[in-house]
Coordinates of N, CA and C in Angstrom, one line a residue:
X1 N 92.5 94.0 60.7 CA 93.0 93.5 61.9 C 92.5 94.4 63.1
X2 N 92.1 93.7 64.1 CA 91.6 94.4 65.3 C 92.5 94.3 66.5
X3 N 92.5 95.4 67.3 CA 93.3 95.4 68.5 C 92.3 95.3 69.7
X4 N 92.3 94.3 70.4 CA 91.2 94.1 71.4 C 91.9 93.7 72.8
X5 N 91.2 94.0 73.8 CA 91.6 93.7 75.2 C 90.5 93.1 75.9
X6 N 90.7 92.0 76.6 CA 89.7 91.4 77.4 C 90.0 91.7 78.9
X7 N 88.9 92.0 79.6 CA 89.1 92.2 81.1 C 87.9 91.9 81.8
X8 N 88.0 91.6 83.1 CA 86.9 91.3 83.9 C 86.5 92.7 84.6
X9 N 85.2 92.8 84.7 CA 84.7 94.1 85.3 C 83.7 93.8 86.4
X10 N 83.9 94.4 87.6 CA 82.9 94.3 88.7 C 82.2 95.6 88.9
X11 N 82.3 96.5 88.0 CA 81.6 97.8 88.1 C 80.1 97.7 88.4
X12 N 79.4 96.8 87.8 CA 78.0 96.7 88.0 C 77.6 96.2 89.3
X13 N 78.6 95.5 90.0 CA 78.3 95.0 91.4 C 78.6 96.0 92.5
X14 N 79.2 97.2 92.1 CA 79.6 98.1 93.1 C 78.4 99.1 93.5
X15 N 78.3 99.4 94.8 CA 77.4 100.4 95.2 C 78.0 101.8 95.0
X16 N 77.4 102.6 94.2 CA 78.0 103.9 93.9 C 78.2 104.8 95.1
X17 N 77.3 104.7 96.1 CA 77.5 105.6 97.3 C 78.7 105.1 98.1
X18 N 78.8 103.8 98.3 CA 79.9 103.2 99.1 C 81.2 103.5 98.3
X19 N 81.2 103.4 97.0 CA 82.4 103.7 96.2 C 82.8 105.1 96.4
X20 N 81.9 106.0 96.3 CA 82.2 107.5 96.5 C 82.8 107.8 97.9
X21 N 82.2 107.1 98.9 CA 82.7 107.3 100.3 C 84.2 106.8 100.4
X22 N 84.4 105.6 99.8 CA 85.8 105.0 99.9 C 86.8 105.9 99.1
X23 N 86.3 106.4 98.0 CA 87.2 107.3 97.2 C 87.5 108.5 98.0
X24 N 86.6 109.1 98.7 CA 86.8 110.3 99.5 C 87.8 110.0 100.6
X25 N 87.6 108.8 101.2 CA 88.6 108.3 102.3 C 90.0 108.2 101.8
X26 N 90.1 107.6 100.6 CA 91.4 107.4 100.0 C 92.1 108.8 99.7
X27 N 91.3 109.7 99.2 CA 91.8 111.1 98.9 C 92.3 111.7 100.2
X28 N 91.6 111.5 101.3 CA 92.1 112.1 102.6 C 93.4 111.4 103.0
X29 N 93.5 110.1 102.9 CA 94.7 109.4 103.2 C 95.9 109.9 102.4
X30 N 95.6 110.1 101.1 CA 96.7 110.5 100.2 C 97.1 111.9 100.6
X31 N 96.2 112.8 101.0 CA 96.6 114.1 101.4 C 97.4 114.1 102.7
X32 N 97.0 113.2 103.7 CA 97.7 113.0 104.9 C 99.1 112.5 104.7
X33 N 99.3 111.6 103.7 CA 100.6 111.1 103.3 C 101.4 112.2 102.7
X34 N 100.8 113.0 101.8 CA 101.6 114.1 101.2 C 102.1 115.1 102.2
X35 N 101.4 115.3 103.3 CA 101.8 116.3 104.3 C 102.8 115.6 105.3
X36 N 103.0 114.3 105.2 CA 103.9 113.6 106.1 C 103.3 113.2 107.4
X37 N 102.0 113.2 107.5 CA 101.3 112.8 108.8 C 101.3 111.3 108.9
X38 N 101.2 110.6 107.8 CA 101.1 109.1 107.9 C 102.0 108.5 106.8
X39 N 102.3 107.2 106.9 CA 102.9 106.5 105.8 C 101.8 105.7 105.2
X40 N 101.6 105.9 103.9 CA 100.6 105.3 103.1 C 101.2 104.3 102.1
X41 N 100.8 103.0 102.2 CA 101.3 102.0 101.3 C 100.2 101.3 100.6
X42 N 100.4 100.8 99.4 CA 99.5 100.1 98.6 C 100.0 98.6 98.6
X43 N 99.1 97.7 98.8 CA 99.4 96.3 98.8 C 98.7 95.6 97.7
X44 N 99.5 94.7 97.0 CA 98.8 93.9 95.9 C 99.7 92.6 95.7
X45 N 99.0 91.6 95.1 CA 99.7 90.4 94.8 C 99.5 90.1 93.3
X46 N 100.4 89.4 92.7 CA 100.3 88.9 91.3 C 101.1 87.7 91.2
X47 N 100.9 87.0 90.0 CA 101.6 85.8 89.8 C 101.9 85.6 88.3
X48 N 102.9 84.8 88.0 CA 103.4 84.6 86.7 C 103.7 83.1 86.4
X49 N 103.5 82.7 85.2 CA 103.9 81.3 84.9 C 104.2 81.3 83.4
X50 N 104.6 80.1 82.9 CA 104.9 80.0 81.4 C 103.6 80.1 80.6
X51 N 102.5 79.7 81.1 CA 101.3 79.8 80.4 C 100.6 81.0 80.9
X52 N 100.3 82.0 80.0 CA 99.6 83.2 80.5 C 98.5 83.6 79.5
X53 N 97.5 84.2 80.0 CA 96.5 84.7 79.1 C 96.9 86.0 78.4
X54 N 96.7 86.2 77.1 CA 97.1 87.4 76.5 C 96.2 88.6 76.9
X55 N 96.8 89.7 77.2 CA 96.0 90.9 77.5 C 95.5 91.6 76.2
X56 N 96.5 91.7 75.3 CA 96.2 92.4 74.0 C 96.7 91.5 72.9
X57 N 96.0 91.5 71.8 CA 96.5 90.6 70.7 C 95.9 91.2 69.4
X58 N 96.7 91.0 68.3 CA 96.2 91.3 67.0 C 95.6 90.1 66.3
X59 N 94.6 90.3 65.5 CA 94.1 89.1 64.7 C 93.3 89.7 63.6
X60 N 93.2 88.9 62.5 CA 92.4 89.3 61.3 C 91.0 89.0 61.5
X61 N 90.1 89.9 61.1 CA 88.7 89.8 61.2 C 88.3 88.4 60.5
X62 N 87.4 87.7 61.2 CA 86.9 86.4 60.7 C 87.8 85.2 61.0
X63 N 89.0 85.5 61.7 CA 89.9 84.4 62.0 C 89.9 84.2 63.6
X64 N 90.1 83.0 64.0 CA 90.2 82.7 65.4 C 91.7 82.8 65.8
X65 N 92.0 83.5 66.9 CA 93.3 83.7 67.3 C 93.7 82.5 68.2
X66 N 94.8 81.9 67.9 CA 95.3 80.8 68.7 C 96.7 81.1 69.1
X67 N 97.0 80.9 70.4 CA 98.3 81.0 70.9 C 98.8 79.7 71.4
X68 N 99.9 79.2 70.8 CA 100.5 77.9 71.1 C 101.2 78.0 72.5
X69 N 100.9 77.1 73.3 CA 101.5 77.1 74.7 C 102.6 76.0 74.7
X70 N 103.5 76.1 75.6 CA 104.6 75.2 75.8 C 104.0 73.8 76.3
X71 N 104.7 72.8 76.1 CA 104.2 71.5 76.6 C 104.2 71.5 78.1
X72 N 105.2 72.1 78.8 CA 105.2 72.1 80.2 C 104.6 73.5 80.7
X73 N 103.8 73.4 81.7 CA 103.1 74.6 82.2 C 104.1 75.4 83.1
X74 N 105.0 74.7 83.8 CA 106.0 75.4 84.7 C 105.3 75.8 86.0
X75 N 106.2 76.1 86.9 CA 105.7 76.5 88.3 C 105.4 78.0 88.3
X76 N 104.4 78.3 89.1 CA 104.0 79.7 89.2 C 104.9 80.4 90.2
X77 N 105.3 81.6 89.8 CA 106.0 82.5 90.7 C 105.1 83.7 91.1
X78 N 104.9 83.9 92.3 CA 104.0 84.9 92.8 C 104.7 86.0 93.6
X79 N 104.2 87.2 93.6 CA 104.8 88.3 94.3 C 103.7 89.0 95.1
X80 N 104.1 89.4 96.3 CA 103.3 90.3 97.2 C 104.1 91.5 97.5
X81 N 103.6 92.7 97.3 CA 104.4 93.8 97.5 C 103.7 95.0 98.1
X82 N 104.4 95.9 98.7 CA 103.9 97.1 99.3 C 104.6 98.3 98.6
X83 N 103.8 99.2 98.0 CA 104.4 100.3 97.3 C 104.1 101.6 98.1
X84 N 105.1 102.3 98.5 CA 104.9 103.7 99.1 C 105.4 104.6 98.0
X85 N 104.5 105.3 97.3 CA 104.9 106.1 96.2 C 106.0 107.0 96.4
X86 N 106.9 107.1 95.5 CA 108.1 107.9 95.5 C 109.1 107.6 96.6
X87 N 108.8 106.5 97.4 CA 109.7 106.3 98.5 C 110.3 104.8 98.5
X88 N 109.4 103.8 98.5 CA 109.9 102.5 98.6 C 108.9 101.4 97.9
X89 N 109.5 100.3 97.6 CA 108.7 99.1 97.2 C 109.3 97.9 97.9
X90 N 108.6 97.3 98.7 CA 109.0 96.1 99.5 C 108.2 94.9 99.0
X91 N 108.9 93.8 98.7 CA 108.1 92.7 98.1 C 108.7 91.4 98.6
X92 N 107.9 90.3 98.5 CA 108.3 89.0 98.7 C 107.9 88.1 97.6
X93 N 108.7 87.1 97.2 CA 108.5 86.2 96.1 C 108.1 84.8 96.7
X94 N 107.2 84.1 96.1 CA 106.8 82.8 96.5 C 106.6 81.9 95.3
X95 N 107.1 80.7 95.4 CA 106.9 79.7 94.4 C 105.5 79.1 94.7
X96 N 104.6 79.2 93.8 CA 103.2 78.8 94.0 C 102.4 80.1 94.2
X97 N 101.3 80.0 94.9 CA 100.4 81.1 95.1 C 100.7 81.8 96.4
X98 N 100.3 83.1 96.5 CA 100.3 83.8 97.8 C 99.2 83.4 98.6
X99 N 99.5 82.9 99.8 CA 98.4 82.4 100.7 C 98.4 83.3 102.0
X100 N 97.5 83.0 102.9 CA 97.4 83.8 104.1 C 98.6 83.8 105.0
X101 N 99.4 82.7 105.0 CA 100.6 82.7 105.8 C 101.6 83.7 105.2
X102 N 101.8 83.8 103.9 CA 102.7 84.8 103.3 C 102.2 86.2 103.6
X103 N 100.9 86.4 103.5 CA 100.3 87.7 103.7 C 100.6 88.1 105.2
X104 N 100.3 87.2 106.1 CA 100.5 87.5 107.5 C 102.0 87.8 107.8
X105 N 102.9 87.1 107.2 CA 104.3 87.3 107.4 C 104.7 88.7 107.0
X106 N 104.2 89.1 105.8 CA 104.5 90.4 105.3 C 103.9 91.5 106.2
X107 N 102.7 91.3 106.6 CA 102.0 92.3 107.5 C 102.7 92.4 108.8
X108 N 103.2 91.3 109.4 CA 103.9 91.3 110.6 C 105.1 92.2 110.5
X109 N 105.8 92.0 109.4 CA 107.0 92.8 109.1 C 106.7 94.3 109.0
X110 N 105.6 94.6 108.3 CA 105.2 96.0 108.2 C 104.8 96.6 109.6
X111 N 104.1 95.8 110.4 CA 103.6 96.3 111.7 C 104.9 96.5 112.6
X112 N 105.8 95.7 112.5 CA 107.1 95.8 113.3 C 107.8 97.1 112.9
X113 N 107.9 97.4 111.6 CA 108.5 98.6 111.1 C 107.8 99.8 111.5
X114 N 106.4 99.8 111.5 CA 105.6 100.9 111.9 C 105.8 101.2 113.4
X115 N 105.9 100.2 114.2 CA 106.1 100.3 115.6 C 107.5 100.9 115.9
X116 N 108.5 100.4 115.2 CA 109.8 100.9 115.4 C 109.9 102.4 114.9
X117 N 109.3 102.8 113.9 CA 109.3 104.2 113.4 C 108.5 105.1 114.2
X118 N 107.5 104.5 114.9 CA 106.6 105.3 115.8 C 105.7 106.2 114.9
X119 N 105.4 105.8 113.7 CA 104.5 106.5 112.8 C 103.3 105.7 112.4
X120 N 102.2 106.3 112.2 CA 101.0 105.6 111.7 C 101.2 105.2 110.3
X121 N 101.0 103.9 110.0 CA 101.1 103.4 108.7 C 99.8 102.8 108.2
X122 N 99.3 103.2 107.1 CA 98.0 102.7 106.5 C 98.3 101.9 105.3
X123 N 97.7 100.7 105.2 CA 97.8 99.8 104.1 C 96.5 99.9 103.3
X124 N 96.6 100.2 102.0 CA 95.4 100.2 101.1 C 95.5 98.8 100.4
X125 N 94.4 98.1 100.5 CA 94.4 96.7 99.9 C 93.0 96.4 99.3
X126 N 93.0 95.4 98.5 CA 91.7 95.0 97.9 C 91.0 94.0 98.8
X127 N 89.9 93.5 98.4 CA 89.1 92.6 99.2 C 89.4 91.1 98.9
X128 N 90.6 90.8 98.7 CA 91.0 89.4 98.5 C 90.6 88.5 99.7
X129 N 90.2 87.3 99.4 CA 89.9 86.4 100.6 C 91.0 86.2 101.6
X130 N 92.2 86.3 101.2 CA 93.3 86.1 102.2 C 93.4 87.4 103.1
X131 N 92.9 88.5 102.6 CA 92.9 89.7 103.5 C 91.7 89.7 104.4
X132 N 90.7 88.9 104.2 CA 89.5 88.9 105.0 C 89.3 87.7 105.8
X133 N 90.2 86.7 105.8 CA 90.0 85.5 106.5 C 90.0 85.7 108.0
X134 N 89.4 84.7 108.8 CA 89.3 84.8 110.2 C 90.6 85.0 110.9
X135 N 91.6 84.2 110.5 CA 93.0 84.3 111.1 C 93.5 85.7 111.0
X136 N 93.3 86.4 109.8 CA 93.8 87.7 109.6 C 93.0 88.7 110.5
X137 N 91.7 88.6 110.5 CA 90.9 89.5 111.3 C 91.2 89.5 112.8
X138 N 91.7 88.3 113.3 CA 92.1 88.2 114.7 C 93.4 89.0 114.9
X139 N 94.2 89.2 113.9 CA 95.5 89.8 114.1 C 95.4 91.4 113.9
X140 N 94.3 91.9 113.3 CA 94.3 93.3 113.1 C 94.4 94.1 114.4
X141 N 93.7 93.8 115.5 CA 93.9 94.5 116.8 C 95.3 94.6 117.2
X142 N 96.1 93.5 117.1 CA 97.5 93.6 117.4 C 98.3 94.5 116.5
X143 N 98.0 94.4 115.2 CA 98.7 95.3 114.2 C 98.4 96.8 114.5
X144 N 97.1 97.0 114.8 CA 96.7 98.4 115.0 C 97.4 99.0 116.3
X145 N 97.6 98.1 117.3 CA 98.3 98.6 118.5 C 99.8 98.9 118.2
X146 N 100.3 98.3 117.1 CA 101.6 98.6 116.6 C 101.7 99.8 115.7
X147 N 100.6 100.3 115.3 CA 100.6 101.5 114.4 C 100.3 101.2 112.9
X148 N 99.8 100.0 112.7 CA 99.5 99.6 111.3 C 98.0 99.5 111.1
X149 N 97.4 100.2 110.1 CA 96.0 100.2 109.9 C 95.7 99.9 108.5
X150 N 94.4 99.5 108.2 CA 93.9 99.3 106.9 C 92.8 100.2 106.5

């Protein structure tokens, strides 16, 4: 019996110099957050439904692994959340997928809280298309004026 995990990898597509620079930037942000200079939050989205791909599975060598699925697929439940390590986790739930409107609504809330607190707040996020769309890019100057940065 084998224990295997399947995953997607983008490591070959990354520029090692750019990655090293971004890693150094992240370490500086984490140091600033540890000293209390800034609020550092991590943003991510995920989704769940009745049908899901197995991450890990056992199977006998020479056999094909089959997972029976339910007849109904069910509706997708998605979550978008901000994690501030050791301090807070703020999230929003959505039936269906997280889209740019959900993202903008959550970012508006974070920007308002940053402005109210009067502290610089930095959001670490991936390169999801909803984070990079034109509508969002137009809002970043407003959010930065409120104390929210990426």
